[in-house]
Short mmCIF file of C-alpha atoms in Angstrom, two decimals:
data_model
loop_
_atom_site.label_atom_id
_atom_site.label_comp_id
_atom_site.label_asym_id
_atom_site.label_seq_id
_atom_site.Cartn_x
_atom_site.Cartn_y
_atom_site.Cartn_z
CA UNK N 1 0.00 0.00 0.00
CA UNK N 2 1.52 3.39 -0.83
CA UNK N 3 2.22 5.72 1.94
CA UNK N 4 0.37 9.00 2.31
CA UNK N 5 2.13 12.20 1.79
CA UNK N 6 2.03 13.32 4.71
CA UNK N 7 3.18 9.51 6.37
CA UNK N 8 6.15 10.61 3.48
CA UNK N 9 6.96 13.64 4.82
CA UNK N 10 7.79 13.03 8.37
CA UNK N 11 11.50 13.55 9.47
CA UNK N 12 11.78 9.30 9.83
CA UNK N 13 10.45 8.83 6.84
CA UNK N 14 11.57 7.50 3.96
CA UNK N 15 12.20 9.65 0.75
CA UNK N 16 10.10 10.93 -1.93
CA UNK N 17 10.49 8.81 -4.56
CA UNK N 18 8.73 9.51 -7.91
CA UNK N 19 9.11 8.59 -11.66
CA UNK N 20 9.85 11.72 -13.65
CA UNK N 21 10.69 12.07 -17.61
CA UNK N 22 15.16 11.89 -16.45
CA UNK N 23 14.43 8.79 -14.58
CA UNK N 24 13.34 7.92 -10.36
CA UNK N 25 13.80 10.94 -8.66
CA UNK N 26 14.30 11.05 -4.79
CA UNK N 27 13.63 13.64 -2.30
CA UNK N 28 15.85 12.93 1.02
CA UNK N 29 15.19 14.70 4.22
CA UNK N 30 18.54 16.03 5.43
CA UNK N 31 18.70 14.20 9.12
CA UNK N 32 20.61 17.82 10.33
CA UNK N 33 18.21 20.39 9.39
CA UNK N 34 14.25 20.22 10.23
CA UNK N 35 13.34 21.38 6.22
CA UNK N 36 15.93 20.58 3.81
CA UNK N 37 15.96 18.07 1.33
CA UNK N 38 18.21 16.90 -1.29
CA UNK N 39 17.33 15.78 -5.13
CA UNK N 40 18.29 12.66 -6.28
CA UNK N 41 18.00 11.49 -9.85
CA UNK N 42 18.80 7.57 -10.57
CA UNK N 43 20.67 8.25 -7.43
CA UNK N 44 22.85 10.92 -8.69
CA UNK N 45 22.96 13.93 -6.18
CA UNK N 46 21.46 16.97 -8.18
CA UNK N 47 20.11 19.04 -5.60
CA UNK N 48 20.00 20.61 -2.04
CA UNK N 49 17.43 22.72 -0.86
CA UNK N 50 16.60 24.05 2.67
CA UNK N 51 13.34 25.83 2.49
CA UNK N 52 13.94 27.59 5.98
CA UNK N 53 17.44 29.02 4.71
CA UNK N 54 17.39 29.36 1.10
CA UNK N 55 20.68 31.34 1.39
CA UNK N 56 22.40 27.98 2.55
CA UNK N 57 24.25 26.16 -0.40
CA UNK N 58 25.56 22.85 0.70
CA UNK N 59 26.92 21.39 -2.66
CA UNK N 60 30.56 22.23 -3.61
CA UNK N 61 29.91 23.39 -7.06
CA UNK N 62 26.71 25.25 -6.11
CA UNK N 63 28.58 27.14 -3.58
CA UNK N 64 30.88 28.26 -5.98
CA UNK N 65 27.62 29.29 -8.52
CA UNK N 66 26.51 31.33 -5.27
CA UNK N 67 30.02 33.40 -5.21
CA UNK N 68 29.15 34.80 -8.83
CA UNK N 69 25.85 35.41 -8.07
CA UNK N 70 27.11 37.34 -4.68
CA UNK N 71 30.12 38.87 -7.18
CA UNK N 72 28.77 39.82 -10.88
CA UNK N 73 27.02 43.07 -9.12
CA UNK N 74 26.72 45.18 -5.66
CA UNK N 75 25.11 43.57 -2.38
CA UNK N 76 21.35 43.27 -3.06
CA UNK N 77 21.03 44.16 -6.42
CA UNK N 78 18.35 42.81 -8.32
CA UNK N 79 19.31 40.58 -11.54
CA UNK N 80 17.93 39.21 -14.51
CA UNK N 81 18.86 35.72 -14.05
CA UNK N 82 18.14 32.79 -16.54
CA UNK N 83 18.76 29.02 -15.31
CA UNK N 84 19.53 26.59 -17.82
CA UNK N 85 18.49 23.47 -15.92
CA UNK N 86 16.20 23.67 -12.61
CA UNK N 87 17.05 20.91 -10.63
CA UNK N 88 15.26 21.61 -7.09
CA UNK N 89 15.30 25.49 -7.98
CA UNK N 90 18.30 25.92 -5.50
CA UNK N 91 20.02 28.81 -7.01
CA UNK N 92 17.10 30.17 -8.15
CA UNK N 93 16.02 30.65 -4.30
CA UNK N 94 19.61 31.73 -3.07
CA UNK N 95 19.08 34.56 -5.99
CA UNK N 96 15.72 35.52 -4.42
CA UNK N 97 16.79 35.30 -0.78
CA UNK N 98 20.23 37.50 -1.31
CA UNK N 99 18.83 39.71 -4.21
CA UNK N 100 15.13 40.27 -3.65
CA UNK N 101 12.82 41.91 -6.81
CA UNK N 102 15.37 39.84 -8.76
CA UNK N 103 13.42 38.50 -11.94
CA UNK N 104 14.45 34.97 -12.90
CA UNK N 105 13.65 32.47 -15.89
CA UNK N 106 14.28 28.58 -14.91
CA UNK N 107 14.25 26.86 -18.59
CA UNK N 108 14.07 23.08 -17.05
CA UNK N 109 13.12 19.80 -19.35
CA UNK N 110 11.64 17.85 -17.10
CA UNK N 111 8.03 18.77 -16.78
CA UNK N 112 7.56 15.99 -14.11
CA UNK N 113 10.86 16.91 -11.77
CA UNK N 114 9.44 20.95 -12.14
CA UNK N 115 5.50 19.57 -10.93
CA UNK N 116 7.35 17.41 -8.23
CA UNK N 117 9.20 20.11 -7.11
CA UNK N 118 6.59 22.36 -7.08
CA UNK N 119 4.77 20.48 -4.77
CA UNK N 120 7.14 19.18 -2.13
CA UNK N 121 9.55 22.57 -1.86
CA UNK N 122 7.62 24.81 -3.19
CA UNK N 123 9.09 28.36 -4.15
CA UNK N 124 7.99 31.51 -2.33
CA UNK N 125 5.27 32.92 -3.61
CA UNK N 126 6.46 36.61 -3.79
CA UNK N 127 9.98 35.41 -5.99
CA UNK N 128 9.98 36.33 -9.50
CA UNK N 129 10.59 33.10 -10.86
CA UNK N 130 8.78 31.74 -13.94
CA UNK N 131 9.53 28.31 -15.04
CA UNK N 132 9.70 26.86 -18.38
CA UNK N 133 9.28 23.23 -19.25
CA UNK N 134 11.40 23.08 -22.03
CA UNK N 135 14.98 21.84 -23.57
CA UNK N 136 17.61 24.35 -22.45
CA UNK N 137 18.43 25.77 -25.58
CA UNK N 138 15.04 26.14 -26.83
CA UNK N 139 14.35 28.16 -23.88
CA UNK N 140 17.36 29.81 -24.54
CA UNK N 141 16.20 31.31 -27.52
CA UNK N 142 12.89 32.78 -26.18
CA UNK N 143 14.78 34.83 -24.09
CA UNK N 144 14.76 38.69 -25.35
CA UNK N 145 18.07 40.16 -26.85
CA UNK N 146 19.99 41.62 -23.89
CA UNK N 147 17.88 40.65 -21.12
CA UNK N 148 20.25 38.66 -19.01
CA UNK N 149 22.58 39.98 -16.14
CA UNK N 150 23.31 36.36 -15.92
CA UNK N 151 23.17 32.88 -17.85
CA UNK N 152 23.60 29.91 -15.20
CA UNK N 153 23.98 26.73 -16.83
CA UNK N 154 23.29 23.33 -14.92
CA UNK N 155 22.31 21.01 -17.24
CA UNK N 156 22.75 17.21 -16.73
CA UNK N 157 21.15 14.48 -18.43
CA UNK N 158 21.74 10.86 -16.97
CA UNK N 159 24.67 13.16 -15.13
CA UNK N 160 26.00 14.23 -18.94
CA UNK N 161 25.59 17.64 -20.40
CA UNK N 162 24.41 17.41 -23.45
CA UNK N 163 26.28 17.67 -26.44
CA UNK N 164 24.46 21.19 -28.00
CA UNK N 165 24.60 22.90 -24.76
CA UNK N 166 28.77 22.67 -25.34
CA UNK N 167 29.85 24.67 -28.35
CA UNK N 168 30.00 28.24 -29.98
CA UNK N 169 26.80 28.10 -31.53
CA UNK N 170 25.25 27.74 -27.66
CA UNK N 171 26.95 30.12 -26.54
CA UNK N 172 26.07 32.75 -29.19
CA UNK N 173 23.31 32.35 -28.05
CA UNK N 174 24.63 33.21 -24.41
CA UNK N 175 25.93 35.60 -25.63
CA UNK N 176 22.30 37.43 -27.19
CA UNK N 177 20.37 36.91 -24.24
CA UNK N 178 23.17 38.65 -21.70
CA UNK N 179 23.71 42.52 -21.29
CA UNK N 180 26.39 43.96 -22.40
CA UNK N 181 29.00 43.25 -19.55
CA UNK N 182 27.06 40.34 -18.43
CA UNK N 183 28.41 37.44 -17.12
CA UNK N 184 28.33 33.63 -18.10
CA UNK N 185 28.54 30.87 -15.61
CA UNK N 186 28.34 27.02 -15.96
CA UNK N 187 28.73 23.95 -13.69
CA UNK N 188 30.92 21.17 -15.87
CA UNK N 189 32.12 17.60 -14.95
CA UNK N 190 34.57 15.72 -16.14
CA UNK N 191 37.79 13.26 -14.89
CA UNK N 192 41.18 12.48 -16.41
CA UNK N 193 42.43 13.29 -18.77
CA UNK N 194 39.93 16.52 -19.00
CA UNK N 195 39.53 16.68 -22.41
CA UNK N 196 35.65 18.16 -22.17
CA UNK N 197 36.76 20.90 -19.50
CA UNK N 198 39.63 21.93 -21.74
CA UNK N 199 37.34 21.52 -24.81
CA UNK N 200 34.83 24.00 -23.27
CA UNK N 201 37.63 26.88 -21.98
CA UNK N 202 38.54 27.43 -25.07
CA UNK N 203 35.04 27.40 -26.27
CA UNK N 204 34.43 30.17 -24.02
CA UNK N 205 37.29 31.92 -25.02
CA UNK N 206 36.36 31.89 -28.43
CA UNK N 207 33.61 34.08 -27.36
CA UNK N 208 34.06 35.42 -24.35
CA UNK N 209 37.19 38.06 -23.38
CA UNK N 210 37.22 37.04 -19.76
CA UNK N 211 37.33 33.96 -18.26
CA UNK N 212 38.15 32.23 -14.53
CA UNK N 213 37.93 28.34 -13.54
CA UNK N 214 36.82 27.14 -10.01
CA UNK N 215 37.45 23.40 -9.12
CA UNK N 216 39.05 21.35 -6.75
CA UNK N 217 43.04 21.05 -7.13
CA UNK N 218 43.10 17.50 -7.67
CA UNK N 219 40.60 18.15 -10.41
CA UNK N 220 42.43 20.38 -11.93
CA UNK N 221 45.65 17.78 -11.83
CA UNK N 222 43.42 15.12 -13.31
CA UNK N 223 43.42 13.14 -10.42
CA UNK N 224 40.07 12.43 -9.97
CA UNK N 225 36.30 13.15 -11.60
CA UNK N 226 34.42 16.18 -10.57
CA UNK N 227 32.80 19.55 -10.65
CA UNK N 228 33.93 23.01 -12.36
CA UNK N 229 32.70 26.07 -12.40
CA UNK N 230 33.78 28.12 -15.98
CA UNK N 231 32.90 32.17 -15.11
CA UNK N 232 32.90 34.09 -18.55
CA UNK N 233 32.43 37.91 -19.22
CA UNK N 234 33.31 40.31 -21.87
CA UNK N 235 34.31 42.87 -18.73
CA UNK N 236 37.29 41.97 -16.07
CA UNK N 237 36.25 39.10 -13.33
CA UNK N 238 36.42 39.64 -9.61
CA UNK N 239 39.17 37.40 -9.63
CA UNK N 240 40.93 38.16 -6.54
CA UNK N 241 37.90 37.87 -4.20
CA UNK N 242 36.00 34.99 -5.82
CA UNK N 243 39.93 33.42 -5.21
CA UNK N 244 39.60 34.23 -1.60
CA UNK N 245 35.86 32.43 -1.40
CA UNK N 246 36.60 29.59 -3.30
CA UNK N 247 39.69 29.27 -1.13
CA UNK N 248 37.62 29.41 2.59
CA UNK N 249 35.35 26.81 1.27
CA UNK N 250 34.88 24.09 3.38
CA UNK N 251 36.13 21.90 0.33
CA UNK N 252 38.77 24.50 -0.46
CA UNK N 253 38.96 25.39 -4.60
CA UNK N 254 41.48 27.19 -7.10
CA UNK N 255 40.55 29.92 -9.75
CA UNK N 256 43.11 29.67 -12.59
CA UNK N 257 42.72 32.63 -15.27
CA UNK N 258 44.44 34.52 -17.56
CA UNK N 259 47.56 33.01 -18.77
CA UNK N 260 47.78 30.03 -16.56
CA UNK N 261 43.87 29.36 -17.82
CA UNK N 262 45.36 29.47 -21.19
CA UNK N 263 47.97 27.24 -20.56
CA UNK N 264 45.55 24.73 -19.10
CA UNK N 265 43.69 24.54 -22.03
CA UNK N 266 46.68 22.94 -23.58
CA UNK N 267 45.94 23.93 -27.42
CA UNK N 268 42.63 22.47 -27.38
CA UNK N 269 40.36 23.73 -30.05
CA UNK N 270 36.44 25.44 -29.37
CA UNK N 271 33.54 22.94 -29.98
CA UNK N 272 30.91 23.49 -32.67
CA UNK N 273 27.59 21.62 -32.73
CA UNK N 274 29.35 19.63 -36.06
CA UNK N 275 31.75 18.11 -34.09
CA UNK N 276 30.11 18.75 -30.31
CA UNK N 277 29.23 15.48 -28.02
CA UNK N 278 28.06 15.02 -24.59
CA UNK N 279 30.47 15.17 -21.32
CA UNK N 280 31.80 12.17 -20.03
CA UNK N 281 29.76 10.01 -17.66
CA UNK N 282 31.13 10.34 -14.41
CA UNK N 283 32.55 6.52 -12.89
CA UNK N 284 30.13 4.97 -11.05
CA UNK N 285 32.68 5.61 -7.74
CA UNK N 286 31.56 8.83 -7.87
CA UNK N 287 27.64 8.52 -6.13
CA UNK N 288 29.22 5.47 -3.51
#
């Protein structure tokens, strides 16, 4: 017999599990705080929300999202933000909490994961967020010329990103929806030898004039498979002080740019949707 939603929803309970169009999604109460859950799809970690402190990012690479949201404009300035991939709406809320009368687009595929998420952490009804149930680069390309402050992308399918939300053409189209001087920020994963993350630098320099990388070290040495964060402008970074963030991190990161980002790139060549394919899929190590 299936449980009630409310038998669900107690502390002891077990998750929220639901069939939605990526695959069985799961919604696990976090043991240490009274309303936070995190998103689970075919057991891959995507998301963590707490609904009574929206401001609190506990992923690595969402953290490091959450510096260039606090860093592409003043203290409490509203932004037009668009999402490319919704997850559990996480940054979407840390926008609203930190920058209020900030007007956001989420542009998330999975009609299922948005109506789940809806209804189990649902968003506060005075945010400016409208969602859109559609691919990522389809919703890309409703968005006016210029609108942006900033383009978040966070797009994962069966923990890949797919292949056209990697090259030039994508990001042209970045590139139409931002402000002049906005800024361009995208979570990427991939392991030794890092092919895909040096793939996608220099397709960001190909457009972009500015760029800065946030990962883990041993990322960066190819050590192990993980999470990056690729920051891309047309106007300087705050390099020095998203530096010092990434560094007091709990898991500590490094921001390479400028010549030693260059460097790292190791003559790879920018992706076009010809020759573009999807990111590696991470070892199965990783979710253990």
């Amino acid at each position: 017999m299936a449980k009630s939603r409310n038998t669900r929803r107690e502390r002891d309970a077990d998750a929220v599990v639901e069939p939605v169009d990526g695959g069985l999604a799961q919604l696990v109460p976090d043991r240490d705080r009274a309303r936070a859950w995190t998103l689970l799809i075919d057991g891959a970690p995507q998301s963590h929300v707490d609904l009574d402190d929206p401001a609190h990012l506990s992923f690595e690479y969402q953290r490091r999202l959450g510096h260039v949201i606090d860093l592409v404009a003043p203290p409490g300035k509203p932004l037009h933000v668009v999402h490319l991939g919704g997850g559990a709406f996480t940054l979407a809320r840390y926008v609203a909490a930190t920058r209020p009368r900030s007007t956001q687009q989420i542009v998330e595929r999975d009609a299922a994961l948005v109506q789940l998420v809806r209804r189990e952490l649902p968003l506060d009804p005075g945010a400016r967020v409208r969602v859109r149930s559609v691919d990522a680069r389809e919703g890309l390309v409703k968005v006016p010329d210029g609108w942006a402050d900033l383009v978040l992308a966070d797009v994962f399918s069966g923990a890949r990103t797919p292949a056209h939300l990697t090259s030039t053409e994508f990001l042209d189209e970045v590139r139409r929806a931002l402000k002049p001087g906005g800024a361009y920020a995208a979570n990427l994963a991939d392991g030794p030898p890092l092919a895909h993350l040096r793939g996608q630098i220099a397709t960001a320099a190909a457009r972009f004039a500015e760029l800065a990388l946030v990962a883990d070290p041993t990322v960066l040495r190819g050590k192990r498979f993980g999470n990056a964060v690729l920051v891309a402008s047309d106007r300087p970074l705050p390099t020095a002080e998203l530096t010092r963030r990434a560094a007091s991190d709990p898991h500590p990161g490094r921001v390479e740019h400028g010549r030693a980002l260059t460097d790292f790139t190791g003559g790879a060549v920018p992706v076009v949707d010809a020759s573009a394919v999807a990111s590696p899929a991470p070892p199965p190590s990783v979710f253990r």
